[in-house]
XYZ file of C-alpha atoms in Angstrom:
334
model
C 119.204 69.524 94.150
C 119.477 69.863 97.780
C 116.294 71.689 99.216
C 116.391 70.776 102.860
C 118.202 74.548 103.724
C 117.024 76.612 100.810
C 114.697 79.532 101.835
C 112.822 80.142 98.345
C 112.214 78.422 94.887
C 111.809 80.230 91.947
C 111.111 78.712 88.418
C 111.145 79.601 84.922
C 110.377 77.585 81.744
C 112.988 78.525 79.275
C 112.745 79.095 75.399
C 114.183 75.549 74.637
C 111.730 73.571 76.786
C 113.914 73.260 79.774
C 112.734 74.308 83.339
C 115.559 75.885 85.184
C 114.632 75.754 89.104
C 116.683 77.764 91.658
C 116.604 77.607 95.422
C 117.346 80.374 96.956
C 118.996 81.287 100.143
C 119.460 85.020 101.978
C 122.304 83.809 104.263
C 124.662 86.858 102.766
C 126.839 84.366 100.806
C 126.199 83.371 97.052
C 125.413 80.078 97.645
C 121.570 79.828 95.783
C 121.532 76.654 93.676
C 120.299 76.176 90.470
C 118.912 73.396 88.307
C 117.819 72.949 84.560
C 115.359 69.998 84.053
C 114.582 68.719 80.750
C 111.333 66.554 79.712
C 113.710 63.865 78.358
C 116.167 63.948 81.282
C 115.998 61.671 84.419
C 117.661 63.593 86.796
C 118.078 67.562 86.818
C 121.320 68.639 85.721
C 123.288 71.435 88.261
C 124.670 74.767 87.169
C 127.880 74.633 88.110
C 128.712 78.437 86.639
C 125.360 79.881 88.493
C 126.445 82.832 90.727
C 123.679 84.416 93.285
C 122.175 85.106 96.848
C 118.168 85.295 96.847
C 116.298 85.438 93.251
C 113.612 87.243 93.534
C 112.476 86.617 90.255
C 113.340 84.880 87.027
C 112.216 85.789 83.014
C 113.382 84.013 80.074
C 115.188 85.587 77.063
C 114.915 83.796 73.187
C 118.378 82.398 73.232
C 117.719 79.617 76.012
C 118.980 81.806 79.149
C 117.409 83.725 81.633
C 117.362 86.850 83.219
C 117.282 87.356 87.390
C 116.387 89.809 89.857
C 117.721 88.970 92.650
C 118.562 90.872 96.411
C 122.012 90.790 97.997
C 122.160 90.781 101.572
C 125.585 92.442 102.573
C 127.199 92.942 106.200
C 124.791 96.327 106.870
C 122.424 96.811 104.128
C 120.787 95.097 100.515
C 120.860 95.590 97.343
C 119.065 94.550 94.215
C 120.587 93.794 91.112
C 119.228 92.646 87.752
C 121.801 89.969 85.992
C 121.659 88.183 82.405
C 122.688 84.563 82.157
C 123.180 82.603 79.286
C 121.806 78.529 78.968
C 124.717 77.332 81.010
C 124.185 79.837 83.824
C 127.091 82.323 83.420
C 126.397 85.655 84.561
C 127.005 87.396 80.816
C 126.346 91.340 82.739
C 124.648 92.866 85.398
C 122.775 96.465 86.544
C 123.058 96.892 90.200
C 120.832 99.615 92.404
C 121.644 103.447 92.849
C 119.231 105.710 93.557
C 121.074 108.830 91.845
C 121.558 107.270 88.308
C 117.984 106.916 86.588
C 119.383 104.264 84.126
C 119.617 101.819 86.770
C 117.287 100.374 89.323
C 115.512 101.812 92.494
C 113.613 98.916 94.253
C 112.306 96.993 91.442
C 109.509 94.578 91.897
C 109.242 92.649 89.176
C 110.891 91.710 85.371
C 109.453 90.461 82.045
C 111.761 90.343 78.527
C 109.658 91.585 75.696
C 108.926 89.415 72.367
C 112.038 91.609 70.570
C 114.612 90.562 73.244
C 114.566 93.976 75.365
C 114.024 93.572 79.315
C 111.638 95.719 81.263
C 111.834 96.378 85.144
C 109.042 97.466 87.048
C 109.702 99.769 89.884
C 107.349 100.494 92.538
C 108.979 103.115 94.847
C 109.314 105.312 91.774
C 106.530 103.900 89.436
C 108.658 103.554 86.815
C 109.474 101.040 84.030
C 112.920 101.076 82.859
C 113.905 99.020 79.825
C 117.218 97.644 78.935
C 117.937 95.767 75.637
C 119.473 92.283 75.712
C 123.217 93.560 76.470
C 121.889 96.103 79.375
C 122.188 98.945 78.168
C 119.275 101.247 79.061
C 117.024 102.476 76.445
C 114.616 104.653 78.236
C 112.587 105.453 81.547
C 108.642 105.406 81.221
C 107.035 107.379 84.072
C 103.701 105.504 84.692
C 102.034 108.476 86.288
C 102.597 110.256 83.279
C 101.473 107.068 80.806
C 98.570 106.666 82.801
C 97.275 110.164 83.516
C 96.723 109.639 87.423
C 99.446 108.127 90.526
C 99.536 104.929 90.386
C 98.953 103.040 94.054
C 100.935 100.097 93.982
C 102.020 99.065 91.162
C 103.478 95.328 91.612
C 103.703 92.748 88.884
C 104.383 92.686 85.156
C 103.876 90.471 82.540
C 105.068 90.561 78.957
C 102.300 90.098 76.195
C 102.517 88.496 72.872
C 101.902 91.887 70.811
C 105.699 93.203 72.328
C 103.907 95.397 75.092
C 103.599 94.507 78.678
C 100.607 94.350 81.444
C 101.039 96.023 84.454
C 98.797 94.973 87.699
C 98.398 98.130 90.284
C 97.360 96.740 93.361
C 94.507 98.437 94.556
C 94.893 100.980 91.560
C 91.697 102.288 89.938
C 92.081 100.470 87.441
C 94.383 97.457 88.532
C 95.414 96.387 85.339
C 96.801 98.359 83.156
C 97.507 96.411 78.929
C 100.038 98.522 77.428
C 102.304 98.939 73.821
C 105.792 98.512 73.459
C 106.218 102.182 73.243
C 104.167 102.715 77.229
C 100.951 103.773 75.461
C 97.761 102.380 77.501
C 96.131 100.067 74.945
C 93.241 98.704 77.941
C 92.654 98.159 81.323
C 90.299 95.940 83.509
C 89.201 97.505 87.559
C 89.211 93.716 88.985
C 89.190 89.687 88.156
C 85.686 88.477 88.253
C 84.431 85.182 87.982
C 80.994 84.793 86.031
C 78.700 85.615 88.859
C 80.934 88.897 88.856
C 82.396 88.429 92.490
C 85.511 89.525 91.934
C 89.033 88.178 92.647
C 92.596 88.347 93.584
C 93.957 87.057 90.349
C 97.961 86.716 90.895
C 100.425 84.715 88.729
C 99.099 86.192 85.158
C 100.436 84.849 82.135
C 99.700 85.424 78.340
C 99.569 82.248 76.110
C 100.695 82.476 72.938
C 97.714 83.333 71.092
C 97.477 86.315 73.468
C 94.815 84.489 76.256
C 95.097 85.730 79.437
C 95.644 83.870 82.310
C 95.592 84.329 86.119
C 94.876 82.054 89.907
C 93.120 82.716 92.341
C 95.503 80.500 94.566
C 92.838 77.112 93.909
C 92.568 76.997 89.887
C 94.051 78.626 86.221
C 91.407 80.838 85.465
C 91.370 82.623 81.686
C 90.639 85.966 81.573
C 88.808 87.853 78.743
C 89.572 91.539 78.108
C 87.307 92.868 80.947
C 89.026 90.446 83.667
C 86.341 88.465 83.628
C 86.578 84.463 83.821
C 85.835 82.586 80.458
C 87.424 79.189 81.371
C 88.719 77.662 83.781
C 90.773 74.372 84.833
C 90.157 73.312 88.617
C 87.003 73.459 90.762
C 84.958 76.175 89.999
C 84.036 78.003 93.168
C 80.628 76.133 94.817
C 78.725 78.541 98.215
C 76.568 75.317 98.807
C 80.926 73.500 99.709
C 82.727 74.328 102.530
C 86.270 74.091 101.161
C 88.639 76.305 103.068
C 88.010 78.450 106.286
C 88.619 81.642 106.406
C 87.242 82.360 110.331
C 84.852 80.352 112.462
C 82.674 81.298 115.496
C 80.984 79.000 118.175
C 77.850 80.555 119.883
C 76.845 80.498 123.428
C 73.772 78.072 122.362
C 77.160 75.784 120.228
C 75.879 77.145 117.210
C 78.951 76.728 114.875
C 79.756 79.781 111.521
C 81.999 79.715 109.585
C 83.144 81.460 106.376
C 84.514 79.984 103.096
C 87.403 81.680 102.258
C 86.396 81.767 98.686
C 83.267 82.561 98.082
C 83.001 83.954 101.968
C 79.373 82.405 102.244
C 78.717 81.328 105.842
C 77.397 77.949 106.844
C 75.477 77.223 110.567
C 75.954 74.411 111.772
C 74.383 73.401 114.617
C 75.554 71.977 118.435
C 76.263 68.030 116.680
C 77.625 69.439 114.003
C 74.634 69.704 111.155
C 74.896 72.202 108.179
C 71.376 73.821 109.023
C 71.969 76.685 106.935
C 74.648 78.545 103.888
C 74.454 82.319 104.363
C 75.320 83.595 100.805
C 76.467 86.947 100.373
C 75.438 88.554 96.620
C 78.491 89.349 94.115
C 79.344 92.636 95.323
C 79.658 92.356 98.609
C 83.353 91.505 98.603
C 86.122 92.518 96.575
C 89.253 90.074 95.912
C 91.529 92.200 98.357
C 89.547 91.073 101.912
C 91.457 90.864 104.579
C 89.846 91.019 107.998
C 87.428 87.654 108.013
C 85.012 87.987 111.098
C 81.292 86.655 112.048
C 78.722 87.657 115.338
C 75.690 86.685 115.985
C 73.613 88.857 117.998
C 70.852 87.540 120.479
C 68.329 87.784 117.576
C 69.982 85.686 115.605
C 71.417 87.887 112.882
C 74.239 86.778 111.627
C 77.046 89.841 110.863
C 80.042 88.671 108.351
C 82.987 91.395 108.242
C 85.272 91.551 105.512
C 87.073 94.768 106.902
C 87.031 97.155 109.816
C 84.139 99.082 108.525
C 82.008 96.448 106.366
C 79.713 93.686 106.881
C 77.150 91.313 105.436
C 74.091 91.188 107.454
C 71.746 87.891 107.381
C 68.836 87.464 109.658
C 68.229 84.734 111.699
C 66.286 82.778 108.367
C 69.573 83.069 107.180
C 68.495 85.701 104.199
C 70.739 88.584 103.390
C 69.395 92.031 104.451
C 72.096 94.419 103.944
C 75.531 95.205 103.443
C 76.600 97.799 106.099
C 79.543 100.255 106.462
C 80.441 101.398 109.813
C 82.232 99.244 112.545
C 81.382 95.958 113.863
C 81.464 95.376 117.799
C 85.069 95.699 118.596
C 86.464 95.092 115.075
């Protein structure tokens, strides 16, 4: 499998064991190349009846195949189209995009195939879910501002669960995540990932096992998730204030004072002109949320140490290094 001009991967692992990998490439021709690899096999084995431009993403059905959202790129515009494959690859049907016919897509964001075989597409534009059965034809249209009693704000992943409903994460929805039936009822939901201390967390890349454990990343471990989002187990490095593992924004001081923030658990450690840790600024559980964006530290001529997270919050420390305050309203020239 040739990746030296491919664009994207995407990956699946299939219902007989195999991986099927595809690289991707928006180049407006339907050259993507795909690849099944199989524990026992030495060398993947090519598609040769594969078909597509850019997936988007992949879900596996009970038969050994797959199902593929994927975006065409034509001379003046896009499209999206959902396709069904079988284990060899062959396109067995596809659903393309049209905005005037509700039983097929309008900009769909994500894909999961239910325990019973049917196939559900989450839509954000519209907040819909549509859902197909296993030959594509469409069964019905749930409206999630409807299910959930309120507008959904960005709704933007889905993942099938082992009960034959479906969990949908709203990004930046009150709540976020959103466990529902097979029939669109709202079974539970869960405001944000936490980890034990509470801080919460972007969790991305959830996934039910098969006794129905919940599973998400936070981009550095698998982290399981009970039914209030928060983190029960986990496999990777826990995250440590006292370790300096990834930088999210540093600072050097007139005096060569150095800060600088972890970019997971956004404490701030001092270092001094040589280089010495002299100090770890910790900020308490709430103070962030797992959707930061806007890392930045000052230190003003008293010493107090300011740590943003956003154009209109920051963590204050004084110059001991103790947290005094988290304060909304804008910082310098943030």
């Amino acid at each position: 499998l040739n990746m030296r001009n491919q664009d994207d991967l995407a990956t699946v692992a299939l219902a007989d064991g195999r991986w099927l990998v595809v690289a991707s490439s928006p180049t407006g021709k339907p050259n993507a190349r795909a690849a099944m690899v199989s524990p026992e096999a030495k060398e993947p084995t090519l598609l040769p009846y594969f078909e597509a431009q850019q997936i988007e993403v992949l879900a596996a059905t009970r038969d050994g195949g797959f199902v593929a959202l994927q975006l065409i790129q034509e001379r003046y515009t896009s499209k999206d189209v959902l396709s069904r494959h079988d284990a060899q690859g062959r396109r067995l049907w596809q659903i393309d995009e049209d905005y005037n016919d509700d039983t097929r897509l309008f900009s769909p964001e994500d894909i999961a195939v239910l325990t019973n075989g049917d196939i559900v597409v989450l839509e954000n534009v519209s907040k819909k879910i549509k859902r197909y059965d296993d030959g594509g034809r469409h069964l019905r249209t749930l409206d999630l501002s409807t299910a959930w009693g309120r507008e959904p704000n960005y709704p933007t992943a889905l993942v099938a669960t082992p009960g034959g409903g479906f969990l949908v994460h709203d990004f930046g929805g009150k709540p976020q995540f959103v466990r529902m039936d097979a029939d669109g009822q709202v079974l539970s939901s869960f405001e944000q990932a936490t980890y034990a201390d509470h801080r919460s967390f972007h969790a991305f890349d959830l996934a039910f096992a098969p006794n129905g454990d919940l599973w998400a990343s936070d981009g550095r471990a698998l982290l399981q998730l009970d039914t209030d989002g928060r983190v029960v187990a986990d496999l990777g490095d826990a995250p440590d204030a006292t370790r300096l593992t990834e930088i999210a924004t540093v600072a050097v001081m007139p005096d060569g004072q150095i800060l600088a923030m972890d970019d997971r658990t956004h404490a701030v450690h001092r270092f001094d002109a040589d280089g010495l840790l002299r100090q770890v600024l910790t900020p308490d559980a709430s103070d962030y949320d797992g959707e930061w964006l806007i890392p930045w530290l000052v230190m003003d001529a008293e010493g107090q140490v300011r740590a943003a997270r956003s154009r209109a919050s920051h963590v204050r420390y004084d110059r001991e290094g103790r947290r005094v305050g988290h304060d909304h309203g804008r910082l310098g020239n943030l």
